[in-house]
Short mmCIF file of C-alpha atoms in Angstrom, two decimals:
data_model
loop_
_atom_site.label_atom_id
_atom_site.label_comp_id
_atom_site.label_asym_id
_atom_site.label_seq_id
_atom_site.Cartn_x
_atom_site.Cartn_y
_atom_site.Cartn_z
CA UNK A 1 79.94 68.24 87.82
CA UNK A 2 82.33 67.54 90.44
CA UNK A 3 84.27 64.67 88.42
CA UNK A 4 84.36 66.88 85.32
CA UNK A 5 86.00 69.08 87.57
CA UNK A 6 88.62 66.58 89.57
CA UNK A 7 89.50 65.50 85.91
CA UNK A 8 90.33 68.72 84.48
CA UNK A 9 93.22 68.86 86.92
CA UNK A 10 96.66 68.03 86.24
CA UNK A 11 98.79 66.91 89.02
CA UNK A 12 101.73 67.34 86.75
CA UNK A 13 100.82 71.19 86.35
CA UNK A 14 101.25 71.37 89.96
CA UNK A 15 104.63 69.72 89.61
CA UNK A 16 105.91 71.50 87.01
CA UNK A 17 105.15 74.79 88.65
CA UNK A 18 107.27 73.69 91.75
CA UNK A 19 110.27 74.71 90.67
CA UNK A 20 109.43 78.59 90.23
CA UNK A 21 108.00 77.95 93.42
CA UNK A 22 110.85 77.47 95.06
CA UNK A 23 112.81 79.72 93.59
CA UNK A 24 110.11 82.70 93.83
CA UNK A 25 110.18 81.62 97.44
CA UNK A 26 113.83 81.87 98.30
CA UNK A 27 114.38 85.44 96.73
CA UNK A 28 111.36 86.66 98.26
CA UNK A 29 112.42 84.69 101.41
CA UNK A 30 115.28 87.67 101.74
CA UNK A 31 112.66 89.99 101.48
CA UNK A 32 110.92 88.11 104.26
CA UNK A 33 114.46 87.94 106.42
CA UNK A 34 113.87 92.05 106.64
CA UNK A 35 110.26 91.94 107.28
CA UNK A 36 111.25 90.22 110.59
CA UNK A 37 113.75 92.30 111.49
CA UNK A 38 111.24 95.14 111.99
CA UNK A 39 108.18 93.22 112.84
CA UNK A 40 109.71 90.35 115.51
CA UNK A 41 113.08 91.88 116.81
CA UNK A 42 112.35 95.76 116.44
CA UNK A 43 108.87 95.10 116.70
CA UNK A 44 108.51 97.75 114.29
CA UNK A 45 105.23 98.33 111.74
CA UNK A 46 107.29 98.99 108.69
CA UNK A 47 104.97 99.32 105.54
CA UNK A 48 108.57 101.26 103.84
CA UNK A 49 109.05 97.73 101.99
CA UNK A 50 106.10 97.84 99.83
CA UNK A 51 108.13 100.80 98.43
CA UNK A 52 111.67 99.93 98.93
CA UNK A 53 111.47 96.75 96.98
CA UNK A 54 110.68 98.36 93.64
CA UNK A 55 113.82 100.64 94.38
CA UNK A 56 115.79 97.89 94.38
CA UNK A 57 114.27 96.38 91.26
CA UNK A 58 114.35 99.87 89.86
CA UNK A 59 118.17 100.81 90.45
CA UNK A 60 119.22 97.26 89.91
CA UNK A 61 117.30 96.83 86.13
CA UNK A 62 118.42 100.27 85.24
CA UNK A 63 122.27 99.76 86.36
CA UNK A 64 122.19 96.58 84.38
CA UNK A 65 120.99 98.42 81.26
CA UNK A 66 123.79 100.99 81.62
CA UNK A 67 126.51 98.07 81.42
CA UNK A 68 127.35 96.98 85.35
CA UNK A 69 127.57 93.62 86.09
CA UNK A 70 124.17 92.13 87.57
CA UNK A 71 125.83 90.81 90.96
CA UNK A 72 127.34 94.38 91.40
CA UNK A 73 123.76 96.21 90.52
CA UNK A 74 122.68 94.19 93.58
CA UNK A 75 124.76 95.89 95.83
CA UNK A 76 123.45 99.12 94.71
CA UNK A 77 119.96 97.73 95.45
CA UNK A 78 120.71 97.25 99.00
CA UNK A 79 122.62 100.69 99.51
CA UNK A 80 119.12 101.75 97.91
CA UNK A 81 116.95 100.12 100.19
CA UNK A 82 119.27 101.41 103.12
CA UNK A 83 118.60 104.70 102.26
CA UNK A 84 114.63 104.17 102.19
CA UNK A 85 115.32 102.48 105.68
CA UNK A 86 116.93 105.47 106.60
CA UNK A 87 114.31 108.38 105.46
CA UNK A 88 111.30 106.21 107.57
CA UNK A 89 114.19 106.33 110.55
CA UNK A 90 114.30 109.92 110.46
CA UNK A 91 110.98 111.28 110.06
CA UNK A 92 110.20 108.59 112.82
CA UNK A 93 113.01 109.69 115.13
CA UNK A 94 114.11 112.70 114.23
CA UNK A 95 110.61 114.27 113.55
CA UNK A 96 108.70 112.52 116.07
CA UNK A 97 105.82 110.76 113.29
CA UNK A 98 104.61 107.60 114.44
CA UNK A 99 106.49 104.83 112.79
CA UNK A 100 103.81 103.28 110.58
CA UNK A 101 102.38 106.82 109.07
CA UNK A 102 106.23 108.02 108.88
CA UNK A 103 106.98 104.11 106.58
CA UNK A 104 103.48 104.91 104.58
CA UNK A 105 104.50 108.35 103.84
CA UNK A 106 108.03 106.96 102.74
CA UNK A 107 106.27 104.30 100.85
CA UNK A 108 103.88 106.57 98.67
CA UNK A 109 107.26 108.84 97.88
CA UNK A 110 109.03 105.84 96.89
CA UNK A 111 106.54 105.62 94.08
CA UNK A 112 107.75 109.08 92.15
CA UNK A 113 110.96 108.11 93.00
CA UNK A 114 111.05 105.03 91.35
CA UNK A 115 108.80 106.40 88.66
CA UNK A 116 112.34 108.90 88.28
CA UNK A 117 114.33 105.87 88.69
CA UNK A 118 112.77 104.00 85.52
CA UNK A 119 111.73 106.71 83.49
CA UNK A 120 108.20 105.39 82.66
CA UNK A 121 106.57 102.82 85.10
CA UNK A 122 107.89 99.27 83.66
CA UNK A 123 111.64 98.56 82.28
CA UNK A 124 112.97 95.53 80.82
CA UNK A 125 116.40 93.78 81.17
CA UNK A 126 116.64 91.89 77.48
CA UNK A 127 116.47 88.62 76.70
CA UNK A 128 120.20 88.90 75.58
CA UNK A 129 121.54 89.62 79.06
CA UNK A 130 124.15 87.14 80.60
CA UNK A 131 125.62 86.75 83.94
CA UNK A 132 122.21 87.55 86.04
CA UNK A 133 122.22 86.36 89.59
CA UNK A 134 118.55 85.29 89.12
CA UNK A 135 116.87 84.24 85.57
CA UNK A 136 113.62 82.57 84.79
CA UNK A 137 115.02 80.99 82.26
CA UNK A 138 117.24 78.92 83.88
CA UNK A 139 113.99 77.34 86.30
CA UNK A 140 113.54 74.75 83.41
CA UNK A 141 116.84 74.87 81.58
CA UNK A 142 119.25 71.82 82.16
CA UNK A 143 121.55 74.01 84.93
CA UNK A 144 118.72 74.17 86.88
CA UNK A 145 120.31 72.46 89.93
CA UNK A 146 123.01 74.88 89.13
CA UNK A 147 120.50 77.89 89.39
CA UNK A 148 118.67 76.57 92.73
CA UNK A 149 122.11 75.86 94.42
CA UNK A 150 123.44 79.08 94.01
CA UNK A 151 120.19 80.39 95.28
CA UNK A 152 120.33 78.50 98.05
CA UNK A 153 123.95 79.53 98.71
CA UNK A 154 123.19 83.15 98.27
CA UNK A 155 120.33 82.60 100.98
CA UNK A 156 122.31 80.94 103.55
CA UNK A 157 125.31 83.33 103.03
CA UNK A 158 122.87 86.22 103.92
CA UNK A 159 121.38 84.17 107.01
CA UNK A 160 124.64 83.57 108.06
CA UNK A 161 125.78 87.52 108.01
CA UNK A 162 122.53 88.80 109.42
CA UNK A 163 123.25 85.86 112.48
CA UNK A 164 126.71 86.92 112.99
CA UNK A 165 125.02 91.01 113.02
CA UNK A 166 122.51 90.41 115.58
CA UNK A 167 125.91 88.66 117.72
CA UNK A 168 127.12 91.68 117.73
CA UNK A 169 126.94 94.29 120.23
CA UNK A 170 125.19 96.60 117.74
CA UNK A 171 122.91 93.47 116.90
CA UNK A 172 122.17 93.06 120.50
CA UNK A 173 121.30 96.56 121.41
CA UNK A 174 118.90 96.68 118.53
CA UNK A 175 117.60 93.80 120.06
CA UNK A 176 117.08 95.23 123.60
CA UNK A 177 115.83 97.91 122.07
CA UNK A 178 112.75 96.39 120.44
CA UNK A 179 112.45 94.30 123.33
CA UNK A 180 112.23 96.96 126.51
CA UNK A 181 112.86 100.59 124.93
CA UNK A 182 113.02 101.65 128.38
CA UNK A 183 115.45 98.80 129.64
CA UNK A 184 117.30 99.57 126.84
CA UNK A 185 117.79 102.97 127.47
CA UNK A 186 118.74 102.98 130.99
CA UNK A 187 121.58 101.25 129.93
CA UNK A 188 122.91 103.62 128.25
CA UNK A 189 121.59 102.40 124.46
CA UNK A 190 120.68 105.04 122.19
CA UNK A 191 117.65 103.32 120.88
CA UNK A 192 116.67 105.90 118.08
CA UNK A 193 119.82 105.30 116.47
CA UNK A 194 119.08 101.32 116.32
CA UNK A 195 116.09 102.08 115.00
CA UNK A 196 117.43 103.26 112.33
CA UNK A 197 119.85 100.85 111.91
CA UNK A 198 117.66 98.42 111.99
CA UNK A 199 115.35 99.91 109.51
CA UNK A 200 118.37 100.32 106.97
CA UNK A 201 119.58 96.67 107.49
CA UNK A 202 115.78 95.56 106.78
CA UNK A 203 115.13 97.64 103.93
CA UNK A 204 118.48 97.00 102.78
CA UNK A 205 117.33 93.52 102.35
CA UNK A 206 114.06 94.14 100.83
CA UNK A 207 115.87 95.62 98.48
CA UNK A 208 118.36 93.70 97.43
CA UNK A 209 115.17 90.99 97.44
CA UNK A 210 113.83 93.44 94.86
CA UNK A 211 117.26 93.58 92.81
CA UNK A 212 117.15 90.03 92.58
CA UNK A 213 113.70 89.62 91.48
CA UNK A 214 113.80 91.91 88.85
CA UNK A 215 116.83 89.87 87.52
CA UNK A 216 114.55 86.84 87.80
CA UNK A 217 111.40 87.89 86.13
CA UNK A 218 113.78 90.03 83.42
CA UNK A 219 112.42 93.51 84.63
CA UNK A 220 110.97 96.44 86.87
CA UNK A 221 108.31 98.09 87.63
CA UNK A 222 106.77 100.77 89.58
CA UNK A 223 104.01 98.93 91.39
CA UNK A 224 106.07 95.54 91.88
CA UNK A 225 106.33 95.71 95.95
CA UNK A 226 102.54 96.48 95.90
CA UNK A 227 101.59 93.85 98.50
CA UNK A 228 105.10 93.00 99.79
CA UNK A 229 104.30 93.77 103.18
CA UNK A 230 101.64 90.86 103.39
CA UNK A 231 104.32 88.27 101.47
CA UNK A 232 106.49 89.21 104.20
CA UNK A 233 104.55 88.96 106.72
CA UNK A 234 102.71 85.76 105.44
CA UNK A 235 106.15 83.77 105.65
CA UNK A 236 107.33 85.08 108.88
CA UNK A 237 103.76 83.94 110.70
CA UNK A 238 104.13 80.17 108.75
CA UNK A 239 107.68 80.01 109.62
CA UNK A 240 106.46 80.57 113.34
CA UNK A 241 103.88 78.47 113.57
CA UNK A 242 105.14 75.78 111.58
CA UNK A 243 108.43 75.62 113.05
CA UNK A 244 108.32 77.58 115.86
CA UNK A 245 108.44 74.30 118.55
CA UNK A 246 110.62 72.87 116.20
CA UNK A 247 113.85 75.68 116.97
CA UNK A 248 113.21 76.37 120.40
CA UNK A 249 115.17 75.25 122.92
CA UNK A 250 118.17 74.63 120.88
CA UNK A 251 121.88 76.04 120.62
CA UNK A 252 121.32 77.61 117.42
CA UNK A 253 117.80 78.69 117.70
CA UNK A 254 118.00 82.29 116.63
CA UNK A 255 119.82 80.76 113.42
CA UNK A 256 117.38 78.04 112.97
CA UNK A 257 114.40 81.00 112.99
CA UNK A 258 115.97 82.65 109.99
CA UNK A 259 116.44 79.72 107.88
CA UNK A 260 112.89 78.99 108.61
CA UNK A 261 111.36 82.11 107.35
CA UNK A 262 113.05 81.08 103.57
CA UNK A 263 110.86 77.83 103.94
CA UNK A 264 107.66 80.09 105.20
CA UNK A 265 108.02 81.86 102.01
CA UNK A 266 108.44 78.89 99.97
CA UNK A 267 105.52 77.14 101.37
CA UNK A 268 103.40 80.47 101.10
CA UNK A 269 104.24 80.57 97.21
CA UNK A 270 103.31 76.78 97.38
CA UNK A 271 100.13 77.16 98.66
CA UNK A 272 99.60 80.33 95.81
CA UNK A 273 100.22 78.22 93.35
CA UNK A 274 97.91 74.95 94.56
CA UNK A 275 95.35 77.52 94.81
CA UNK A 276 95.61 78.83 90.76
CA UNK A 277 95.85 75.23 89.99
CA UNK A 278 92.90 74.74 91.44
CA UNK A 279 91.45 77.26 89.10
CA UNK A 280 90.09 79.64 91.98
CA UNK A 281 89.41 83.20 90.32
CA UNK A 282 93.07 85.14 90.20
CA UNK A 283 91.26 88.25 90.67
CA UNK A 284 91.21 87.08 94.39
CA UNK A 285 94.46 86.17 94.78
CA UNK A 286 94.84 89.40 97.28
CA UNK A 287 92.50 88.12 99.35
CA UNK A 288 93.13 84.79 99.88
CA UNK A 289 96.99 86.00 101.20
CA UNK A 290 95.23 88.19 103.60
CA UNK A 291 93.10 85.35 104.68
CA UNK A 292 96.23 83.04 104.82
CA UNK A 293 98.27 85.65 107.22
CA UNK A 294 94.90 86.28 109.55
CA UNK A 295 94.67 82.44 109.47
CA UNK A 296 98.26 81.74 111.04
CA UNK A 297 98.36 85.11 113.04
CA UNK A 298 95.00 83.30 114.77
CA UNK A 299 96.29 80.18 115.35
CA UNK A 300 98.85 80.64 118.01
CA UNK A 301 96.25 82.75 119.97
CA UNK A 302 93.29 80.45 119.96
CA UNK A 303 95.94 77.70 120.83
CA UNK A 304 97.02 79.32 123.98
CA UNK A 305 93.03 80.36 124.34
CA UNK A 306 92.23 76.61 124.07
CA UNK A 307 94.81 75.54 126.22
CA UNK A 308 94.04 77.93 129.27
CA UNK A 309 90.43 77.05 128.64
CA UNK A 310 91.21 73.33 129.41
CA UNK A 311 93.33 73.99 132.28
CA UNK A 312 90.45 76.03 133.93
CA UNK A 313 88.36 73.08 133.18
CA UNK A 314 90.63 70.60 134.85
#
């Protein structure tokens, strides 16, 4: 039973699926860039992305089927996501609601609002469409290199910009802030306003992530960010662990950790895929990524666990 089952799989499957693999896990990389913006510099629970990435699929399909140019629909994605950012910001600041109930209540209303945005829950871009940024056709055409060059271009364009943001001053009291909110404030930061900067520049992100994968997979839909948070969060954690020892210590390290979370989401889709072609049940497919994220958010504490437990012994 066993063999039967080693024989049924095809290696070359695996291979041929690498290619969408990659590119699924650069776009949703930039999804994952924002994820640690709020979860490792803010340290912020933002859940707004599961919403604020079907926005930006949402504004960018429908711009694109009222005659804008695909890269341009993509800015209007971000300044979409922003604005998300911006409403979880306020009722957080402004109204005093914890900041993970204010991003779920931003979340659910991103739903109706994107259900506005589409007019009925899915919307396609047509096959006819030229000049997208992002194209699942292109994974297995001939200008393939082409397409994964200018993906990774686009990637390390964005790391670059959000490095050069968090250089800033404004980048650096956003940073103090999620670091010591009371440090922060006795010097004179006003760390509500970060926080909402910060939240818009994440968001932002997430969804221009969601602009560009709606390009990719040729449409939108209402329940496409459904889960987002755990993608996110499931490349940020491999990133860390993986190459965590790897970028510290060095010049650029800050630079080096943002790069790395593109290759955390690349290896998470990796590992997605090696699991289908291993013909587990898809139906679990949830599960197993919130096994995968405890899994890595456990090994960094049982390694420091392990390691004062063998000091004690010595």
């Amino acid at each position: 039973m066993i063999m039967s089952y080693l024989t049924s799989l095809d290696p070359m499957a695996l291979v041929r699926a690498l290619p969408g693999n990659v590119a699924q896990g650069l776009i949703w990389g930039i999804m994952a860039l924002g994820v640690y913006i709020t979860y490792r510099i803010l340290d912020f629970a933002d859940l707004t992305v599961d919403g604020s990435l079907a926005t930006g699929g949402a504004v960018a399909v429908m711009l694109i089927r009222g005659g804008m140019h695909p890269a341009l629909s993509l800015i209007f994605a971000f300044i979409a996501g922003m604005i998300a950012g911006l409403i979880t910001g306020i009722l957080h600041t402004a109204l005093g609601i914890p900041g993970i109930l204010a991003s779920i209540l931003t979340q659910i209303s991103l739903y109706s609002v994107n259900l506005a945005i589409l007019g009925k829950s899915n919307q396609s871009i047509g096959i006819a469409q030229e000049n997208l940024v992002a194209s699942i056709r292109y994974v297995t055409a001939d200008d393939r290199i082409f397409f994964f060059l200018k993906l990774i271009v686009i990637c390390l364009v964005i790391v670059a910009v959000v490095y050069w943001l968090f250089g800033t001053e404004l980048g650096s009291a956003i940073r103090a802030t999620g670091c010591n909110q009371q440090m922060a404030r006795a010097q004179g930061i006003n760390t509500n306003f970060m926080k909402v900067v910060a939240l818009m520049v994440s968001n932002g992100l997430v969804g221009l992530c969601g602009g560009m994968y709606s390009q990719y997979q040729g449409s939108a839909d209402v329940n496409a960010g459904r889960g987002a948070i755990v993608i996110g969060l499931a490349a940020v954690i491999i990133s860390e662990v993986i190459f965590g020892k790897v970028c510290a210590g060095k010049k650029y390290t800050f630079a080096y950790t943002l790069a790395a979370v593109f290759v955390g989401a690349i290896l998470y889709y990796v590992a997605y895929t090696l699991v289908l072609w291993l013909k587990m049940p898809s139906d679990y497919m949830k599960l197993f990524s919130a096994v995968v994220v405890a899994v890595f958010l456990a090994v960094p504490y049982l390694k420091d666990k392990y390691a004062v437990s063998r000091k004690g012994a010595k």
